[in-house]
mmCIF file of C-alpha atoms in Angstrom:
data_model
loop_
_atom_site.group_PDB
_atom_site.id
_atom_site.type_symbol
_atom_site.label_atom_id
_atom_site.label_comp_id
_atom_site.label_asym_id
_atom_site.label_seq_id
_atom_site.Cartn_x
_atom_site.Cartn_y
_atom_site.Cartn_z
ATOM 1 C CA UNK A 1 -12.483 16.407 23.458
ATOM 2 C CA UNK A 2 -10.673 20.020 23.086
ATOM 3 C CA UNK A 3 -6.763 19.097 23.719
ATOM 4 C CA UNK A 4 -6.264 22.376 24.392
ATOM 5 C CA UNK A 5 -8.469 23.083 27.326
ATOM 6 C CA UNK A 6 -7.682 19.650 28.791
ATOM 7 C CA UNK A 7 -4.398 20.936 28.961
ATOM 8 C CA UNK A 8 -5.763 24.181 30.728
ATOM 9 C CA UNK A 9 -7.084 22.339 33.256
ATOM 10 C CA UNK A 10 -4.638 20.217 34.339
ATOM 11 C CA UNK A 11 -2.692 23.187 34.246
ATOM 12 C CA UNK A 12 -4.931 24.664 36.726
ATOM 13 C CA UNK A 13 -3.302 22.625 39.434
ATOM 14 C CA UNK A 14 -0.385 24.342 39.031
ATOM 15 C CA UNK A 15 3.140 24.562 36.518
ATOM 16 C CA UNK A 16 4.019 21.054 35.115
ATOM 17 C CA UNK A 17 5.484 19.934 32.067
ATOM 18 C CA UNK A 18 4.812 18.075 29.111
ATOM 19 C CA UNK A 19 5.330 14.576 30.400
ATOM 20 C CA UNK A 20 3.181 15.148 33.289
ATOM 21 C CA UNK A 21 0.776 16.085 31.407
ATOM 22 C CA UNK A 22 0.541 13.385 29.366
ATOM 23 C CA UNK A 23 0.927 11.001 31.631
ATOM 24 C CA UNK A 24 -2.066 12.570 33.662
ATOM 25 C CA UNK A 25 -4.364 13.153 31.210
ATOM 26 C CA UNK A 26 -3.618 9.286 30.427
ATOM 27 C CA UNK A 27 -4.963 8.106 33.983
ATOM 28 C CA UNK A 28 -7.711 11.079 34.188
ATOM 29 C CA UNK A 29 -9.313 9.903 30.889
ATOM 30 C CA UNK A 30 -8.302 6.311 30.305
ATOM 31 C CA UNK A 31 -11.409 5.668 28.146
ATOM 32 C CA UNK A 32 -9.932 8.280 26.196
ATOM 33 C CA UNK A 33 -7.300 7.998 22.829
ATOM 34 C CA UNK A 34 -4.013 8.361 24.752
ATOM 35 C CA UNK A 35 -2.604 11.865 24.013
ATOM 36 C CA UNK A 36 0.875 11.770 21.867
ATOM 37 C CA UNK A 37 3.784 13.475 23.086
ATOM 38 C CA UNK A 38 4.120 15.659 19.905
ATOM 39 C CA UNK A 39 0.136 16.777 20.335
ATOM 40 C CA UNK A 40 0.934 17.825 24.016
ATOM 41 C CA UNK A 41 3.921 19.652 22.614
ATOM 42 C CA UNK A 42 2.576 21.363 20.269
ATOM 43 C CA UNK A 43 -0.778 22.133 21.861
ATOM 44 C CA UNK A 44 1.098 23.714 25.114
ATOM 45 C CA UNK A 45 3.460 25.820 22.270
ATOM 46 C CA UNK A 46 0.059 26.719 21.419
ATOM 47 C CA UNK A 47 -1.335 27.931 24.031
ATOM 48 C CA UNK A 48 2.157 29.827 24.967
ATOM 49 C CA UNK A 49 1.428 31.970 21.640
ATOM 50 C CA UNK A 50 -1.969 32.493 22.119
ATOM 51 C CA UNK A 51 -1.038 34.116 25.570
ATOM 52 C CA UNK A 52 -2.879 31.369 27.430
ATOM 53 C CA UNK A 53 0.269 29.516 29.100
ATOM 54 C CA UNK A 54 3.541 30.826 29.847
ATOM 55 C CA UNK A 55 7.306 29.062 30.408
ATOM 56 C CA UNK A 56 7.535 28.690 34.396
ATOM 57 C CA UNK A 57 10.777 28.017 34.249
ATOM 58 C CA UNK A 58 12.862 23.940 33.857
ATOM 59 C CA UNK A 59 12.528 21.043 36.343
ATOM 60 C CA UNK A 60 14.943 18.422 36.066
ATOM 61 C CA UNK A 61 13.763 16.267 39.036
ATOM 62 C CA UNK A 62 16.518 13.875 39.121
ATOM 63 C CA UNK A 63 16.224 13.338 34.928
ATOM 64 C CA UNK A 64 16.435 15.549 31.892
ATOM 65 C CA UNK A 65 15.959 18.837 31.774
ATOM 66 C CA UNK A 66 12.109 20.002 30.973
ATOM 67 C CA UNK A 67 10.332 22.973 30.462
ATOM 68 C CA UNK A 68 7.415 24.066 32.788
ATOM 69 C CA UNK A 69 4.568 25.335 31.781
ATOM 70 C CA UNK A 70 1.491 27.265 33.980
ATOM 71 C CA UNK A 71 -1.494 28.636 33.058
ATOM 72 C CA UNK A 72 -1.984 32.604 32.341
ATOM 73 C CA UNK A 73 -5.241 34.274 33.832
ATOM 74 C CA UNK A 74 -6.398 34.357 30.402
ATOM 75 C CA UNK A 75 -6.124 30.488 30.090
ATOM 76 C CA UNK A 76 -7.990 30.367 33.425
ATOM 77 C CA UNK A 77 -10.793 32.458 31.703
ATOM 78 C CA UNK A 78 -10.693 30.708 28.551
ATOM 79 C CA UNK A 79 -11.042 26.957 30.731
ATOM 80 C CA UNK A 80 -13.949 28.208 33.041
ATOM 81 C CA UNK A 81 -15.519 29.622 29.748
ATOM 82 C CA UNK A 82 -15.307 25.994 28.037
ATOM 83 C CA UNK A 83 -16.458 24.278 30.895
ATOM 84 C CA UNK A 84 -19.845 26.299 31.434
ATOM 85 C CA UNK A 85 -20.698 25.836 27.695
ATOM 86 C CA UNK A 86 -23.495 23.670 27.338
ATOM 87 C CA UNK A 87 -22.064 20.654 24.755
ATOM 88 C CA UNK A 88 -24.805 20.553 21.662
ATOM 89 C CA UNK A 89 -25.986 17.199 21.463
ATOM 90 C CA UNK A 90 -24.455 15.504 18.536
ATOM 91 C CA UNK A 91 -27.190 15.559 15.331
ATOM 92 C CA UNK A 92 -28.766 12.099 14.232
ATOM 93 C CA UNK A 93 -28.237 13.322 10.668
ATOM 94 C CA UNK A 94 -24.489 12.599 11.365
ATOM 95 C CA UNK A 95 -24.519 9.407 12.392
ATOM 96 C CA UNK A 96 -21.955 7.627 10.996
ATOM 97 C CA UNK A 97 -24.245 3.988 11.537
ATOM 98 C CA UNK A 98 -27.017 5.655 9.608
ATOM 99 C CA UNK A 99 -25.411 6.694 6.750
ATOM 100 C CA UNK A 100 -23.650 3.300 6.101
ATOM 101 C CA UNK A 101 -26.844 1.481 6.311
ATOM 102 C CA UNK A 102 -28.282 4.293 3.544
ATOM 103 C CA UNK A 103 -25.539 3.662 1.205
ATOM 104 C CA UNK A 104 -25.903 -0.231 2.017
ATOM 105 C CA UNK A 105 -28.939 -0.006 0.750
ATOM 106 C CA UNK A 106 -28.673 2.440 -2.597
ATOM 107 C CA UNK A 107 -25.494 0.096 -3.266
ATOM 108 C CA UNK A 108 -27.942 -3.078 -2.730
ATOM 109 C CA UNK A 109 -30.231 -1.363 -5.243
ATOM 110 C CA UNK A 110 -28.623 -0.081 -7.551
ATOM 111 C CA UNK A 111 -26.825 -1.907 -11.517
ATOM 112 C CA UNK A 112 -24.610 -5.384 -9.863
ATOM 113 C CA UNK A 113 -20.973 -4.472 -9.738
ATOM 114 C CA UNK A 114 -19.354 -6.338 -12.796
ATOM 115 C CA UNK A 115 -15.125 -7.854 -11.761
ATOM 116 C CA UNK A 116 -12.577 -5.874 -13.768
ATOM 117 C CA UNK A 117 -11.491 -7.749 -16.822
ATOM 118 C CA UNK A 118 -9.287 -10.493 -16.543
ATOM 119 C CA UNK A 119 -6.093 -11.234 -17.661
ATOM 120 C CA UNK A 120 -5.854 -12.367 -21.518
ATOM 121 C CA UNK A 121 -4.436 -16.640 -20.850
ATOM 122 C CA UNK A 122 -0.133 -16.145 -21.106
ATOM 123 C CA UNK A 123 0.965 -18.617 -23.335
ATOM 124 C CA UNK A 124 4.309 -19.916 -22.060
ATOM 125 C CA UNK A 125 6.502 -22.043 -24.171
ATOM 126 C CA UNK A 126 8.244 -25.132 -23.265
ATOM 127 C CA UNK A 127 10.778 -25.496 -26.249
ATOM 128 C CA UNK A 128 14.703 -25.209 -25.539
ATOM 129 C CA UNK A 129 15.787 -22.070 -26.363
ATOM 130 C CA UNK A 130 18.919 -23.326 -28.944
ATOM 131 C CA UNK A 131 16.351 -25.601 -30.766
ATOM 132 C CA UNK A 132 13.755 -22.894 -30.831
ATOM 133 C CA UNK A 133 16.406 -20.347 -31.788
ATOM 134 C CA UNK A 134 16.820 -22.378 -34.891
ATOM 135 C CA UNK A 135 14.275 -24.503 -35.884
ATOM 136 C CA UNK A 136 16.215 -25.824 -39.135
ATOM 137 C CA UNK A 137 18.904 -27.121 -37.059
ATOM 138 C CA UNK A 138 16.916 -29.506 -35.205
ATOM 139 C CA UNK A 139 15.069 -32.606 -36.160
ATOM 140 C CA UNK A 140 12.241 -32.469 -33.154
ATOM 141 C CA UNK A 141 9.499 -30.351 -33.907
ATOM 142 C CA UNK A 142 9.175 -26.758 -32.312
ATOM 143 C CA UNK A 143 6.775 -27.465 -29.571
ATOM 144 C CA UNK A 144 3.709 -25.752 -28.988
ATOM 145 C CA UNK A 145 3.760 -22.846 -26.495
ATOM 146 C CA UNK A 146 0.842 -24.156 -23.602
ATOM 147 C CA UNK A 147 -1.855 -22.006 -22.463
ATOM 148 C CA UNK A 148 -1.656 -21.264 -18.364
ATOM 149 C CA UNK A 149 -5.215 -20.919 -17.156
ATOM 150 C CA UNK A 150 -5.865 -17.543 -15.474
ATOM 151 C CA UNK A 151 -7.940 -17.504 -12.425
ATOM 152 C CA UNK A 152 -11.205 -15.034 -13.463
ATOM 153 C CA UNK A 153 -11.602 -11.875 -11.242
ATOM 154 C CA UNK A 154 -13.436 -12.446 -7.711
ATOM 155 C CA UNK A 155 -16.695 -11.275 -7.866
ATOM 156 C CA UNK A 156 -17.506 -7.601 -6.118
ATOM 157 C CA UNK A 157 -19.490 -8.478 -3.327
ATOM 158 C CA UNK A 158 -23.034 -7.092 -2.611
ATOM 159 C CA UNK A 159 -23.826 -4.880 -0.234
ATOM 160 C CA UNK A 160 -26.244 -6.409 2.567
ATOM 161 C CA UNK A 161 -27.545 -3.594 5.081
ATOM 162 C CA UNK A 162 -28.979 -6.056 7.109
ATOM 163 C CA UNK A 163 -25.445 -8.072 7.253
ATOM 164 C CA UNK A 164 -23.966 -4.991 8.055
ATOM 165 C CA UNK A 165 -26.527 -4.146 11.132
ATOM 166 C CA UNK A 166 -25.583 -7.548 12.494
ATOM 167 C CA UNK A 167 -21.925 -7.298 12.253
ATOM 168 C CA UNK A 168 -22.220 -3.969 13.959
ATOM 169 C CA UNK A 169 -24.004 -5.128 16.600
ATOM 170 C CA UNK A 170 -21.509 -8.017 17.286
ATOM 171 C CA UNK A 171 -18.630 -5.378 17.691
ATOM 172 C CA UNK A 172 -20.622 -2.769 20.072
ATOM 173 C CA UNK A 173 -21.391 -5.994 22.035
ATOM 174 C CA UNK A 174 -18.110 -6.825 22.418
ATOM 175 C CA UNK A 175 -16.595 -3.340 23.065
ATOM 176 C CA UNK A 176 -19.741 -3.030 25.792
ATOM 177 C CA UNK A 177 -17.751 -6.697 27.613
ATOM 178 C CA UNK A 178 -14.253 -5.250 27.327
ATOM 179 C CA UNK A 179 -15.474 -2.089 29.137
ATOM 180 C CA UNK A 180 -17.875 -4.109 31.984
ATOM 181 C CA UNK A 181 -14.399 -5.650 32.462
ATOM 182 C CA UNK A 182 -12.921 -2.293 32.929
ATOM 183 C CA UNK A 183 -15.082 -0.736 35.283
ATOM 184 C CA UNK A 184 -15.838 -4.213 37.400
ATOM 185 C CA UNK A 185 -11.850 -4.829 37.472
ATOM 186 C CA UNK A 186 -10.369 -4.958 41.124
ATOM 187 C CA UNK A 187 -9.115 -1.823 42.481
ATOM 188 C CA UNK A 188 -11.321 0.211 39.346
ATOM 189 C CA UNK A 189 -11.367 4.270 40.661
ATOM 190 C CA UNK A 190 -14.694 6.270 40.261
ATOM 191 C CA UNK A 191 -13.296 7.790 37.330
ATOM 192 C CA UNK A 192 -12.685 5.027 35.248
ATOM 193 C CA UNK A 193 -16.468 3.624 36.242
ATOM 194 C CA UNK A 194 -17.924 6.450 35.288
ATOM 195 C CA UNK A 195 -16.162 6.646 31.729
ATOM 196 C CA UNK A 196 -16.914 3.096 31.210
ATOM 197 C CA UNK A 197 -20.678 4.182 31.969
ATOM 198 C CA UNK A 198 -20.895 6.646 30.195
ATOM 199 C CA UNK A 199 -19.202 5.056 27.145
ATOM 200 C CA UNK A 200 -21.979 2.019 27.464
ATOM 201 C CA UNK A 201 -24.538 3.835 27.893
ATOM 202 C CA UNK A 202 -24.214 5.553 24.496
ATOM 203 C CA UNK A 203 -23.557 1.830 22.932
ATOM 204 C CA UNK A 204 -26.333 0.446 24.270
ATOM 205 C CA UNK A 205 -28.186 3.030 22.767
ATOM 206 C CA UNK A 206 -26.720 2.169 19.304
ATOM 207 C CA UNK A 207 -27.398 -1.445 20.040
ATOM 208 C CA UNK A 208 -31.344 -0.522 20.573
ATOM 209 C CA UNK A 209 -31.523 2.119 17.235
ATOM 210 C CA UNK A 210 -29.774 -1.251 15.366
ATOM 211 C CA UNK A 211 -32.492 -3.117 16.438
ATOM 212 C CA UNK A 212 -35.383 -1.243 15.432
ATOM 213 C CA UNK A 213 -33.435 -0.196 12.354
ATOM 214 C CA UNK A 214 -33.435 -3.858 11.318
ATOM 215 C CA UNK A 215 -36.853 -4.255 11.982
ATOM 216 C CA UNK A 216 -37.733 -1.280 9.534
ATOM 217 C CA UNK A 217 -35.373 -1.954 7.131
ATOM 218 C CA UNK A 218 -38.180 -3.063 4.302
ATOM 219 C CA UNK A 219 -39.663 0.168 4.754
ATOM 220 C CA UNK A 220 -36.952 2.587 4.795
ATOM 221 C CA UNK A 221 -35.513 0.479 1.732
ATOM 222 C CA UNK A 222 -38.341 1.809 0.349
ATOM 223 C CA UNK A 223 -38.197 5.347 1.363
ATOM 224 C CA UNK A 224 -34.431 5.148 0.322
ATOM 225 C CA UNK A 225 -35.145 4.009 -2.991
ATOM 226 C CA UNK A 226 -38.758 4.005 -4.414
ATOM 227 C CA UNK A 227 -37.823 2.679 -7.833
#
């Protein structure tokens, strides 16, 4: 989402400062990454320069001092600008799932990784230091330093597209149960439904490419890499 025209629009409500707005963006979108009070900061300074906001003055309301902020008419242009642009629809050729099961399976096919070398055996010696300091003076043979086994490197482990596909699927099922929870919770506002539904519906249609992607995956191994 553009931080800057969420800002705009809660803004359009009238002058409030950067706490509000923070705080209200938090409940409006709370499917949503929670906004940082330095990004709200430093997105309203923004707009301020950019002649889209303006200083309204300070509020204190019982607290600390803060600065108010309103939107210019220029910020009201900008915001009904955004919101009557049609959002492109995000490429398949940039989805992130895709490419991972790609590499997957030019990793899969390509030379086995090989460990790193491992550590040359330290030999440690077990002799006391004054008889080892000077043999001669001693009667007891030097002893002989002992080898300490070294544990050889873990193996690199191979990549498994189809491993992958399954451990993906695990984790969008079990975001798609933490967000039924969310929208079936007691006292759950239209908002918050509708996020949730809108979120699972896009992970449901992961879950459903996954599948048929697994079912194809001979195939487009092949495609992927003919040798």
């Amino acid at each position: 989402m553009s931080t800057r025209h969420i800002l705009l629009g809660l803004l359009a409500g009238g002058p409030s400062h950067g706490y509000d707005l923070k705080r209200r963006h938090d409940e409006r979108f709370p499917q949503a990454r929670p906004l940082a009070y330095g990004q709200v900061y430093t997105t309203l300074q923004r707009l301020v320069r950019d002649g889209l906001a303006e200083v309204d003055g300070t509020d204190s309301d019982g607290g600390p001092e803060r600065t108010l902020y309103r939107s210019t008419a220029e910020g009201a242009k900008e915001l009904a600008g955004w919101a009557a642009e049609i959002t492109p629809p995000a490429p398949f050729v940039t989805n992130e799932i895709f490419a991972k099961v790609v590499c997957a399976i030019l990793a899969a096919a390509g030379p086995t990784p090989t460990p790193g070398p491992a550590s040359t055996p330290v030999r440690i010696s077990t002799a006391d230091p004054a008889s080892s300091a000077d043999p001669a003076s001693s009667a007891d043979p030097v002893p002989v330093p002992a080898a300490v086994p070294v544990p050889a490197a873990d193996p690199v482990p191979a990549a498994d597209p189809a491993r992958y596909l399954i451990a993906q699927r695990a984790a969008h099922m079990a975001r798609m149960r933490e967000l039924t929870a969310v929208k079936t919770a007691p006292g759950a506002d239209l908002a918050t439904v509708l996020s949730a539904d809108y979120a699972l519906n896009h992970l449901d249609a992961d879950l459903r490419w996954m599948t048929t992607t697994a079912a194809r995956l001979t195939t487009l191994t092949a495609e992927v890499d003919p040798t």
